[in-house]
PDB file of C-alpha atoms in Angstrom:
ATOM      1  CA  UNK A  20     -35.303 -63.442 -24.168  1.00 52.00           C
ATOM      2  CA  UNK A  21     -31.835 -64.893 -22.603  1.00 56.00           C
ATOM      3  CA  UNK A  22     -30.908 -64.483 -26.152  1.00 67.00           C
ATOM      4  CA  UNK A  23     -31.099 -60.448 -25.950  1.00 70.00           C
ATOM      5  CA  UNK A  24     -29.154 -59.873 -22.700  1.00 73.00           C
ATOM      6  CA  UNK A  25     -25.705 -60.062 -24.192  1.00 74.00           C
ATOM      7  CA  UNK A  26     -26.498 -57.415 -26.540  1.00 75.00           C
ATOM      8  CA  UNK A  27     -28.801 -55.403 -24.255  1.00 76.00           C
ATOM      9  CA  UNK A  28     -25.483 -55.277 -21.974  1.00 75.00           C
ATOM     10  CA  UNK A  29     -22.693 -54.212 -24.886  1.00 76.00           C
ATOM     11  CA  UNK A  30     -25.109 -51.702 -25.473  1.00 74.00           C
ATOM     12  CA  UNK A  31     -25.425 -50.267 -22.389  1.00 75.00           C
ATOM     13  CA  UNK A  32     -21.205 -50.828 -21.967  1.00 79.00           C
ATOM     14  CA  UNK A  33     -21.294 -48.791 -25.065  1.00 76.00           C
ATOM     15  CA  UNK A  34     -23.682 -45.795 -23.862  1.00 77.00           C
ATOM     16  CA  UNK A  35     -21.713 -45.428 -20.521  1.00 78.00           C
ATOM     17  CA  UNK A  36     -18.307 -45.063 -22.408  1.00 78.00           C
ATOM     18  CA  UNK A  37     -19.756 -43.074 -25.343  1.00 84.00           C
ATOM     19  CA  UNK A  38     -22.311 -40.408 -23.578  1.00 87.00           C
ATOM     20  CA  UNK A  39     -20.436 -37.965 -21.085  1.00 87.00           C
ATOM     21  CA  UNK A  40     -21.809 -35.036 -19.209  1.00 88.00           C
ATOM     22  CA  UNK A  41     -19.373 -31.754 -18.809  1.00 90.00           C
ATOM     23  CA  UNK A  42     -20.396 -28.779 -16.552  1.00 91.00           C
ATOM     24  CA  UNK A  43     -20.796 -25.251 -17.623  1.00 91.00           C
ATOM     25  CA  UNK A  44     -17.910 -24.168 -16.286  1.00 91.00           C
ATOM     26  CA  UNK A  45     -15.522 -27.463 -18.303  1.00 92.00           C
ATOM     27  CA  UNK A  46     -14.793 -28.260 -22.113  1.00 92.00           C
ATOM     28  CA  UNK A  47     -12.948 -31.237 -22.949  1.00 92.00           C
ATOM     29  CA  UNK A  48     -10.268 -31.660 -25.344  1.00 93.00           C
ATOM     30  CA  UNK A  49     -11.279 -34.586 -27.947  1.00 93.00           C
ATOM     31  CA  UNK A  50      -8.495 -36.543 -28.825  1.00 93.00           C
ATOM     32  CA  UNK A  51      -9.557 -39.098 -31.826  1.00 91.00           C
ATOM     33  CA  UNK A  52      -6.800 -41.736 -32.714  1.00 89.00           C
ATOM     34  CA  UNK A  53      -4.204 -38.994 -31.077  1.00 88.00           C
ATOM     35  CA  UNK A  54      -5.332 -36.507 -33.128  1.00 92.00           C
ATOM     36  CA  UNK A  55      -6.690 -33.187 -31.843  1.00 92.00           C
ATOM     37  CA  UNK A  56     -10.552 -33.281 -32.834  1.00 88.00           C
ATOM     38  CA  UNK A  57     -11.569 -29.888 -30.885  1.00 86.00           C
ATOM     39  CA  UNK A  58     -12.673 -28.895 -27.284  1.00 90.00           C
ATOM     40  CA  UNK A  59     -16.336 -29.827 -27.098  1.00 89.00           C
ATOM     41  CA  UNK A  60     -18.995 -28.759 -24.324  1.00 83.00           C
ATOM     42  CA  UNK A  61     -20.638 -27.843 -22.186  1.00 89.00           C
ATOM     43  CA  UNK A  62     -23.288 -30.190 -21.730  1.00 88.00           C
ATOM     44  CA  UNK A  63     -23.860 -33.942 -23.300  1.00 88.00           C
ATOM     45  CA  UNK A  64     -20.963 -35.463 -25.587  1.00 88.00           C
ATOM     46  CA  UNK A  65     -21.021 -38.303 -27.645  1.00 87.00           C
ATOM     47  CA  UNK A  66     -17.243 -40.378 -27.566  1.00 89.00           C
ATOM     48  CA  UNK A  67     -16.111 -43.178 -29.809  1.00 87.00           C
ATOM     49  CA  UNK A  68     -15.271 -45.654 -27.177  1.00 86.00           C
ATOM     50  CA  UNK A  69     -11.790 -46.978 -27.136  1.00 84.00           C
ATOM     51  CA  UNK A  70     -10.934 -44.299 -30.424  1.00 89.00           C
ATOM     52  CA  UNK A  71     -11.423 -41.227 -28.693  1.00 89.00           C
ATOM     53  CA  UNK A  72     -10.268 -39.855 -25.839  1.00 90.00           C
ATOM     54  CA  UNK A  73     -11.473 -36.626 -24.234  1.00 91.00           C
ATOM     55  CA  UNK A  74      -9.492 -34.345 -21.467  1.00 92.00           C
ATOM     56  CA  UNK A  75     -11.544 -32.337 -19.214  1.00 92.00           C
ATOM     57  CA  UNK A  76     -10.072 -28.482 -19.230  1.00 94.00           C
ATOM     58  CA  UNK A  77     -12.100 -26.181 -15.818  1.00 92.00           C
ATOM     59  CA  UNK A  78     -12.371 -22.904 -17.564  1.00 93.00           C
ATOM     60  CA  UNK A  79     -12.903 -21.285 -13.903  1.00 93.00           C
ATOM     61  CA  UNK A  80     -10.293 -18.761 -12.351  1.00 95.00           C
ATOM     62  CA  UNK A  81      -7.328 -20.515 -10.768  1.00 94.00           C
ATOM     63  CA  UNK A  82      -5.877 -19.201  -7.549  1.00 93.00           C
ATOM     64  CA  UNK A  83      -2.520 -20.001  -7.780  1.00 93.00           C
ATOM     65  CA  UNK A  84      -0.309 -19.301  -4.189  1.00 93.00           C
ATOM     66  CA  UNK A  85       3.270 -18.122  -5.126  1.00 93.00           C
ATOM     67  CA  UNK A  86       5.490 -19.405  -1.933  1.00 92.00           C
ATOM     68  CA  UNK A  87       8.096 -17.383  -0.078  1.00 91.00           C
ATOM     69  CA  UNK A  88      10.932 -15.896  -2.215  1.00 90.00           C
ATOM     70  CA  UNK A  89      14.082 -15.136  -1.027  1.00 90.00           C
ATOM     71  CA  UNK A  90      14.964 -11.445  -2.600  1.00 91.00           C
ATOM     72  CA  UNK A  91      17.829  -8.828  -2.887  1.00 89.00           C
ATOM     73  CA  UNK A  92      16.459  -5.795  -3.901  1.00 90.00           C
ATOM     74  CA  UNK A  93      18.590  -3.145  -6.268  1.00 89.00           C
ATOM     75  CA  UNK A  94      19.592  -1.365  -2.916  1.00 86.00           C
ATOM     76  CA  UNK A  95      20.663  -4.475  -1.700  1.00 87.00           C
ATOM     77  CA  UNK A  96      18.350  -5.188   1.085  1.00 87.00           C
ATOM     78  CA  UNK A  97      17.549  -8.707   1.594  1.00 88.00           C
ATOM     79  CA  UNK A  98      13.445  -9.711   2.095  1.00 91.00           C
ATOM     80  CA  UNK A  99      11.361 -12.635   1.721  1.00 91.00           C
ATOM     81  CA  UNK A 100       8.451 -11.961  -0.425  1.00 93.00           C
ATOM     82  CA  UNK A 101       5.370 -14.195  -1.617  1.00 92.00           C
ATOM     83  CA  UNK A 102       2.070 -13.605  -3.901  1.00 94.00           C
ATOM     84  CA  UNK A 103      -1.047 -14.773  -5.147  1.00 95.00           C
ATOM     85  CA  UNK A 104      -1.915 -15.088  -8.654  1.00 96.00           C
ATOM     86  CA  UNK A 105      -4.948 -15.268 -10.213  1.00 96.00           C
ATOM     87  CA  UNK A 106      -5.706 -16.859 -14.189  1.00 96.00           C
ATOM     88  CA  UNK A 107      -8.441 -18.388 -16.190  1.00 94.00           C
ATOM     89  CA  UNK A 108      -7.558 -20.407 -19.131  1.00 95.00           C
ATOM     90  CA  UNK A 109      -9.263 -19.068 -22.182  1.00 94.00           C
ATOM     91  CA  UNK A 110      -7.841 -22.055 -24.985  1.00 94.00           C
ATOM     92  CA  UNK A 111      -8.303 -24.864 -23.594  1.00 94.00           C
ATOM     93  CA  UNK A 112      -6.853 -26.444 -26.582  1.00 93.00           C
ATOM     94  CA  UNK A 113      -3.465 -24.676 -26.614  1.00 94.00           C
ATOM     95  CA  UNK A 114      -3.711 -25.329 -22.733  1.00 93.00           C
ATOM     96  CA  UNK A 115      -3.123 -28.724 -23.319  1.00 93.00           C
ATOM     97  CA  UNK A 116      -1.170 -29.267 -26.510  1.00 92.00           C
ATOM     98  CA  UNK A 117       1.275 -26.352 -25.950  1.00 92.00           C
ATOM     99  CA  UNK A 118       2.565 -27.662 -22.101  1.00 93.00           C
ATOM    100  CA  UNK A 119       2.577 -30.422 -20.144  1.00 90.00           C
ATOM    101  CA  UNK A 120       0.978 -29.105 -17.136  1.00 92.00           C
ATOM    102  CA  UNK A 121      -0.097 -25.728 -17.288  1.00 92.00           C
ATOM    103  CA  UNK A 122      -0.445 -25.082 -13.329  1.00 93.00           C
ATOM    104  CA  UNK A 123       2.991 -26.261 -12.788  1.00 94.00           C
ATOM    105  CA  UNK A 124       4.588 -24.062 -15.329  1.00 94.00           C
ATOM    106  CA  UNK A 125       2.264 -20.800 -14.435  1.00 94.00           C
ATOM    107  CA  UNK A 126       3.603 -21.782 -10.977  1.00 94.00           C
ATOM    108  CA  UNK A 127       6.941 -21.719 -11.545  1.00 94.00           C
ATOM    109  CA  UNK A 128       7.190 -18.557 -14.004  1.00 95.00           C
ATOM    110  CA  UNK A 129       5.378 -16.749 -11.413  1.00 95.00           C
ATOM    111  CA  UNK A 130       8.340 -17.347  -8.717  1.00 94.00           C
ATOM    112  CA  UNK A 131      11.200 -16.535 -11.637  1.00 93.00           C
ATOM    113  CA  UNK A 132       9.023 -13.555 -11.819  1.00 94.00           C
ATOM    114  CA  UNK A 133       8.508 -12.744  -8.657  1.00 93.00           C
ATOM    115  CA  UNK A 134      11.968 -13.599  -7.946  1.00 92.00           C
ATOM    116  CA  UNK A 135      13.148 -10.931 -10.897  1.00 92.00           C
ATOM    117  CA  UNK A 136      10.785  -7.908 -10.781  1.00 93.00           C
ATOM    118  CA  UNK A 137      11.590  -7.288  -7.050  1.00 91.00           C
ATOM    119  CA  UNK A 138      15.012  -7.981  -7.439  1.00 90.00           C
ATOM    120  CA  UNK A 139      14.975  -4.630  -9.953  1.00 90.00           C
ATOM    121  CA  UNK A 140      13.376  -2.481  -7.302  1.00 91.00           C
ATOM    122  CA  UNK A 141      14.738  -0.521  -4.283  1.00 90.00           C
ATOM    123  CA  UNK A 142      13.416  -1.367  -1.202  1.00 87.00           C
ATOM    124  CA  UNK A 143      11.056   1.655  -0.415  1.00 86.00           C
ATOM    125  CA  UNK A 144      10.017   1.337  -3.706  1.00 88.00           C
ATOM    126  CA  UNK A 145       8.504  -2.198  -2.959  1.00 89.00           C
ATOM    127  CA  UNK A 146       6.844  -0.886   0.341  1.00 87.00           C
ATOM    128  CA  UNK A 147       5.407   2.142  -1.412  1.00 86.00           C
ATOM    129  CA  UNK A 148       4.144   1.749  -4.855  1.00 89.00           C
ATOM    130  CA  UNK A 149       3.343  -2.022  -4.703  1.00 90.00           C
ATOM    131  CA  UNK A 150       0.796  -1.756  -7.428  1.00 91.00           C
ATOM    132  CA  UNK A 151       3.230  -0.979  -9.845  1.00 92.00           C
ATOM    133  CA  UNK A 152       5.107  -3.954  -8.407  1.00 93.00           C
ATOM    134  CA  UNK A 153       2.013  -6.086  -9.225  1.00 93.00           C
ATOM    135  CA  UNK A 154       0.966  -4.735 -12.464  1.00 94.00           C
ATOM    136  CA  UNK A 155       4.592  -5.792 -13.664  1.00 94.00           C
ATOM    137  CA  UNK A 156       4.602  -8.855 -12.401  1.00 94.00           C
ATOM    138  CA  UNK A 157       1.094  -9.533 -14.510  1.00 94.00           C
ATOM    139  CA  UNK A 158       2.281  -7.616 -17.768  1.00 94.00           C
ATOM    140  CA  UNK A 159       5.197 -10.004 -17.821  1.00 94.00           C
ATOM    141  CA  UNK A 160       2.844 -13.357 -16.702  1.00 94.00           C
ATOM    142  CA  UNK A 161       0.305 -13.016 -19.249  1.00 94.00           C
ATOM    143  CA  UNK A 162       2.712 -12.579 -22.165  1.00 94.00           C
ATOM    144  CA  UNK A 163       4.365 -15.627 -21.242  1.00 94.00           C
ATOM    145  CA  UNK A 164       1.101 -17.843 -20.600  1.00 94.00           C
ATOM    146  CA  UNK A 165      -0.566 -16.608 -23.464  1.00 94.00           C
ATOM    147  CA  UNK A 166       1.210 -18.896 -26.134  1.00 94.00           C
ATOM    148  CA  UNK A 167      -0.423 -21.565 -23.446  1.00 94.00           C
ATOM    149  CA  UNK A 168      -3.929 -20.277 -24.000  1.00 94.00           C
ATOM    150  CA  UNK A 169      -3.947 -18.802 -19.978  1.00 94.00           C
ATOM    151  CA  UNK A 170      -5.140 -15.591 -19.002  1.00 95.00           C
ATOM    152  CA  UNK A 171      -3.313 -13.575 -15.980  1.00 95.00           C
ATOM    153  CA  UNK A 172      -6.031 -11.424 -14.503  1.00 92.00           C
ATOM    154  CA  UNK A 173      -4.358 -10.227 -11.499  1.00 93.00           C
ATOM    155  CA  UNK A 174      -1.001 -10.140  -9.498  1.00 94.00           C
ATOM    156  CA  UNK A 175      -0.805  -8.891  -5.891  1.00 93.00           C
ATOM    157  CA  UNK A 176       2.551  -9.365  -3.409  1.00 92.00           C
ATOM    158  CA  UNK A 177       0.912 -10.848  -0.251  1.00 88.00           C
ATOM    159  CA  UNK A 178       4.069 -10.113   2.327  1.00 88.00           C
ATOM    160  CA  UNK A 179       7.458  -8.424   2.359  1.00 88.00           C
ATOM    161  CA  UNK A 180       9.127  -9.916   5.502  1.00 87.00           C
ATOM    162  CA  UNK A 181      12.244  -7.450   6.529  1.00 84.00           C
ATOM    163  CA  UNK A 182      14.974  -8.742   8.604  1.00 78.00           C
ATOM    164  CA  UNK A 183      15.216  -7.686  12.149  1.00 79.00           C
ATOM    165  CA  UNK A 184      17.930  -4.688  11.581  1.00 80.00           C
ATOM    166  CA  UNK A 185      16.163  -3.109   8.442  1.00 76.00           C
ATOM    167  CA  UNK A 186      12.862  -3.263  10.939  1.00 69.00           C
ATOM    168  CA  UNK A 187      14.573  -1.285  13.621  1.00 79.00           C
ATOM    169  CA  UNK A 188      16.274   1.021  11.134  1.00 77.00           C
ATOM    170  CA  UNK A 189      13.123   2.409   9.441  1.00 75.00           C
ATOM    171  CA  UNK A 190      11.616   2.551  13.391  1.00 78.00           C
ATOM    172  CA  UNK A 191      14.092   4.850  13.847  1.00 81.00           C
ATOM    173  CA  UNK A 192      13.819   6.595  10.268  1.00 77.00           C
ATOM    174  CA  UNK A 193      10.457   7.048  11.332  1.00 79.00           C
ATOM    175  CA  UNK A 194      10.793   8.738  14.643  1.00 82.00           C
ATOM    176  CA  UNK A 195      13.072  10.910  13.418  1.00 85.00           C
ATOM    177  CA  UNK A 196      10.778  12.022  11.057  1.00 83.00           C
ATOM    178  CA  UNK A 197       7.859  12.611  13.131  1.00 84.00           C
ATOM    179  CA  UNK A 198      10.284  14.551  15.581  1.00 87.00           C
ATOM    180  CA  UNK A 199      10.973  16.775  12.298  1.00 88.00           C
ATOM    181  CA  UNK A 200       7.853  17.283  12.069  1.00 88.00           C
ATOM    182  CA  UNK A 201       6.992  18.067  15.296  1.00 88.00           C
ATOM    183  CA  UNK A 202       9.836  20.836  15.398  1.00 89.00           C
ATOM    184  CA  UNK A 203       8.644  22.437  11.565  1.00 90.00           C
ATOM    185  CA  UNK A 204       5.363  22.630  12.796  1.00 90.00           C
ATOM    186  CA  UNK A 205       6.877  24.043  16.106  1.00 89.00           C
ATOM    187  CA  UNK A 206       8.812  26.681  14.679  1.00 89.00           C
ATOM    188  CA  UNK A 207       6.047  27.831  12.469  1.00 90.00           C
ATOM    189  CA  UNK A 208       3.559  28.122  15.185  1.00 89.00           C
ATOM    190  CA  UNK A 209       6.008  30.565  16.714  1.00 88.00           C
ATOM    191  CA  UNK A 210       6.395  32.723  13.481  1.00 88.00           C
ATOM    192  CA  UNK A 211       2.553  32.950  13.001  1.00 89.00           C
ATOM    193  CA  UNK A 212       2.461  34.279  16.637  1.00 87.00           C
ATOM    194  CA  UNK A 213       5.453  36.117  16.137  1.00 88.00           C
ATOM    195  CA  UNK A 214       3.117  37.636  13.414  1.00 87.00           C
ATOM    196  CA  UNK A 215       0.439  38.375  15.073  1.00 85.00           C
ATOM    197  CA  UNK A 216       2.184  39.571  18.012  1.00 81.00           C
ATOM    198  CA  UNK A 217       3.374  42.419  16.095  1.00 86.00           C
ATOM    199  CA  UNK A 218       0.359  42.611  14.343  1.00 84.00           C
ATOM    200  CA  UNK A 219      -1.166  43.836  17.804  1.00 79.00           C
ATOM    201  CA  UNK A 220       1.979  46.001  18.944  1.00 79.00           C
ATOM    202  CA  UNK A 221       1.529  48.272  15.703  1.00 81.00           C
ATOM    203  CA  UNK A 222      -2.555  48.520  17.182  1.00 77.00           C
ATOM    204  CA  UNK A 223      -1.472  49.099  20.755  1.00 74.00           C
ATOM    205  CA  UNK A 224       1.243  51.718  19.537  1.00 77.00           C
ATOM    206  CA  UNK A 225      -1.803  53.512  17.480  1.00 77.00           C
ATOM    207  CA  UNK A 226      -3.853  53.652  20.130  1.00 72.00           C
ATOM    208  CA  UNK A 227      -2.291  53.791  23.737  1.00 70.00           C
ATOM    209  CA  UNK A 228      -5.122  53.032  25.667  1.00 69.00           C
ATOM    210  CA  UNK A 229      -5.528  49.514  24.480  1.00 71.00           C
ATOM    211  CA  UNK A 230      -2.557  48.546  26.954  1.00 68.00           C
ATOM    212  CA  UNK A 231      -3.855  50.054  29.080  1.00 70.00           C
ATOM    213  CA  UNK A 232      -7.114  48.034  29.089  1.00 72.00           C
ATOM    214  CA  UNK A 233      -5.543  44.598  28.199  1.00 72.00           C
ATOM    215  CA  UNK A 234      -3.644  45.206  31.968  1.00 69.00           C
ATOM    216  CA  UNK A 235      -7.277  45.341  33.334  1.00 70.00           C
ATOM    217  CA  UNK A 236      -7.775  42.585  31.500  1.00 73.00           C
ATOM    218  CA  UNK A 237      -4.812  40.622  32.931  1.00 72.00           C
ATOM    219  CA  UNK A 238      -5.830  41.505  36.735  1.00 71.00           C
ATOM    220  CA  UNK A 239      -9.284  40.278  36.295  1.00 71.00           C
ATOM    221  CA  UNK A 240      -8.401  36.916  34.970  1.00 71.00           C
ATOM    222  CA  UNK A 241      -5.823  36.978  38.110  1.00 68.00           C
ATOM    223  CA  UNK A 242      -7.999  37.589  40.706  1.00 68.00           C
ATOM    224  CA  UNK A 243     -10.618  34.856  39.092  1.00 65.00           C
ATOM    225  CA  UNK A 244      -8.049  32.528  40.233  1.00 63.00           C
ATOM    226  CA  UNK A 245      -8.279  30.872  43.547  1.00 61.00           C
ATOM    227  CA  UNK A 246      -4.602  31.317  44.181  1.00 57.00           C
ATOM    228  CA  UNK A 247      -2.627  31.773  47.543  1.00 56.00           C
ATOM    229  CA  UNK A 248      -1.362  35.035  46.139  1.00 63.00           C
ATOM    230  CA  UNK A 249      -1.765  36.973  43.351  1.00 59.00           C
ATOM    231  CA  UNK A 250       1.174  39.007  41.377  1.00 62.00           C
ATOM    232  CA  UNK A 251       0.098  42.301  40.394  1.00 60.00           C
ATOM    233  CA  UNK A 252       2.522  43.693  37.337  1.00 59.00           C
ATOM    234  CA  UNK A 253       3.784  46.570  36.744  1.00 59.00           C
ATOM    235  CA  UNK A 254       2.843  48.136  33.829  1.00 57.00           C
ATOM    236  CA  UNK A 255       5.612  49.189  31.135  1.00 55.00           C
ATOM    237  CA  UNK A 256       4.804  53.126  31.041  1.00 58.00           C
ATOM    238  CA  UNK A 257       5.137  52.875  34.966  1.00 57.00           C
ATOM    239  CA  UNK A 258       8.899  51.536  34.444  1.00 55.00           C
ATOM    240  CA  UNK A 259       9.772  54.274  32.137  1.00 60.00           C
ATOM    241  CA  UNK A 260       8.197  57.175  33.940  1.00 52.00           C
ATOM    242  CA  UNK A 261      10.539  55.986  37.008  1.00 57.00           C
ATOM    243  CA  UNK A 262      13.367  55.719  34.685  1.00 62.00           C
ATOM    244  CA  UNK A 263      12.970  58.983  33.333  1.00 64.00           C
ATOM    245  CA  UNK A 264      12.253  60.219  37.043  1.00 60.00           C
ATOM    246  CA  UNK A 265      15.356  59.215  38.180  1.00 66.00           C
ATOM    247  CA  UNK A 266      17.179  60.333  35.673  1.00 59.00           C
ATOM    248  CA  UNK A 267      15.830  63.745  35.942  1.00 56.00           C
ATOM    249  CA  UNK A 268      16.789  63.684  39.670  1.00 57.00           C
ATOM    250  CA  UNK A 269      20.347  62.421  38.969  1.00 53.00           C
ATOM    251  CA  UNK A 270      20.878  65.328  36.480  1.00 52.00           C
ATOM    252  CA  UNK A 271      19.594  68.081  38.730  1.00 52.00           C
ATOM    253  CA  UNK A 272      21.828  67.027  41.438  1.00 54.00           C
ATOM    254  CA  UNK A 273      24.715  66.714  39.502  1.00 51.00           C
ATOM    255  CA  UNK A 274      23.831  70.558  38.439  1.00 50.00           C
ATOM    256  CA  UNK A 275      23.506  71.540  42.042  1.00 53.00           C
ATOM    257  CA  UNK A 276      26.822  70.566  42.567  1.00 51.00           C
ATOM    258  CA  UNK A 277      28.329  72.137  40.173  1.00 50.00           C
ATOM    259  CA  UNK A 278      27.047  75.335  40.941  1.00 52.00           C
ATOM    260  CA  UNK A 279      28.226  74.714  44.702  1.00 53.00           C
ATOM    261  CA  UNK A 280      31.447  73.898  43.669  1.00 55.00           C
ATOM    262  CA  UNK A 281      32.070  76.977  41.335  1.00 53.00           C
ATOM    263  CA  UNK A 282      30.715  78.832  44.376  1.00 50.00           C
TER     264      UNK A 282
END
């Protein structure tokens, strides 16, 4: 029985080395006397011990953090911008054969990248339309990972730090254009009443009497009020009928004078 144990242990040497488990999510890269066999799994593989050798490749998305960049935009504006990047590789045999370390290289095209596209932009153009920012930045990332067997999925600029000044300038850029806005819609509130002001003058002038009752109108919300005292207009026709009074009156004594005088 003794006899057995030597072999019973090379065999069971052997199984450990030879039998390996991957996970749905890996494939590994067989390597046979440095050869390139092909990416096997998932689930139970069978090695050659000490002839091949097998790499284990995740085939899950990455989530690769792009640090802070130091920028000058086309308008030059200097900012500090970072991103995220998200890939997958989808080869894991060219993932492996065609660069060193895949995640080290993705990570530094993707600052070069990041580094260039905003660097071609103006300023507000960053701030507003940051998807087209993104989708750039991932047009130009998965042409150059593909050769690698990596897929870019997405590309999105995290932060856009401003320096102090350009902060308080667009503040200001800001308020003035609010106050713009204000004064626009200002000015055409007054037209539209304007508008309607005259509007109503062509209906009083059509029909007299409706001045009339809008100044009984007027006194009844006045005396509604609990005020000390109350201020009673005087209505327009009033004003001219005095006018015209007293004009009358000046004329007829200027005539009675006259005739004095020539008497």
């Amino acid at each position: 029985m003794f006899t057995y144990l030597p072999i019973l242990a090379l065999v069971v040497l052997f199984l450990a080395a030879a039998l390996k488990v991957l996970n749905e999510y890996e494939r590994g890269v067989i390597f046979r006397l440095g050869r390139v066999i092909e990416a096997k799994g998932p689930g139970l593989i069978i090695l050659i011990p000490v002839i091949d050798r097998m790499v284990k490749v995740s085939m899950r998305v990455l989530t690769l953090d792009v640090p802070n960049q130091d920028v000058i935009t086309k308008d030059n504006v200097s900012v500090s911008v970072n991103a995220v990047v998200y890939f997958r590789v989808v080869d894991p045999v060219r993932s492996i054969l065609e660069v060193e370390d895949y995640m080290y290289a993705t990570s530094q095209l993707a600052q070069t990248t990041l580094r260039s596209v905003c660097g071609g932009v103006e300023l507000d153009e960053l701030l507003s339309h940051r998807d087209k920012v993104n989708d750039q930045i991932q047009s130009i990332l998965d042409e150059h990972t593909d050769p690698w067997g990596i897929k870019v999925s997405t590309v999105e600029v995290k932060y856009i730090d401003l320096p102090q000044e350009m902060q308080r300038a667009m503040a200001k850029q800001a308020e003035a254009e609010r106050e713009r806005r204000a004064k626009v819609i200002g000015a055409e509130g007054e037209y539209q009443a304007a508008d309607r002001l005259t509007e109503a003058a062509k209906i009083i002038s059509a029909y007299p009497q409706a001045l009339q009752l809008r100044y009984l109108q007027t006194m009844r919300e006045m005396s509604a009020e609990s005020a000390a005292s109350t201020i009673i207009p005087i209505p327009l026709d009033f004003v001219t009928l005095l006018q015209s009074m007293s004009g009358n009156t000046a004329a007829g004594n200027a005539i009675t004078k006259k005739d004095t005088d020539n008497t």
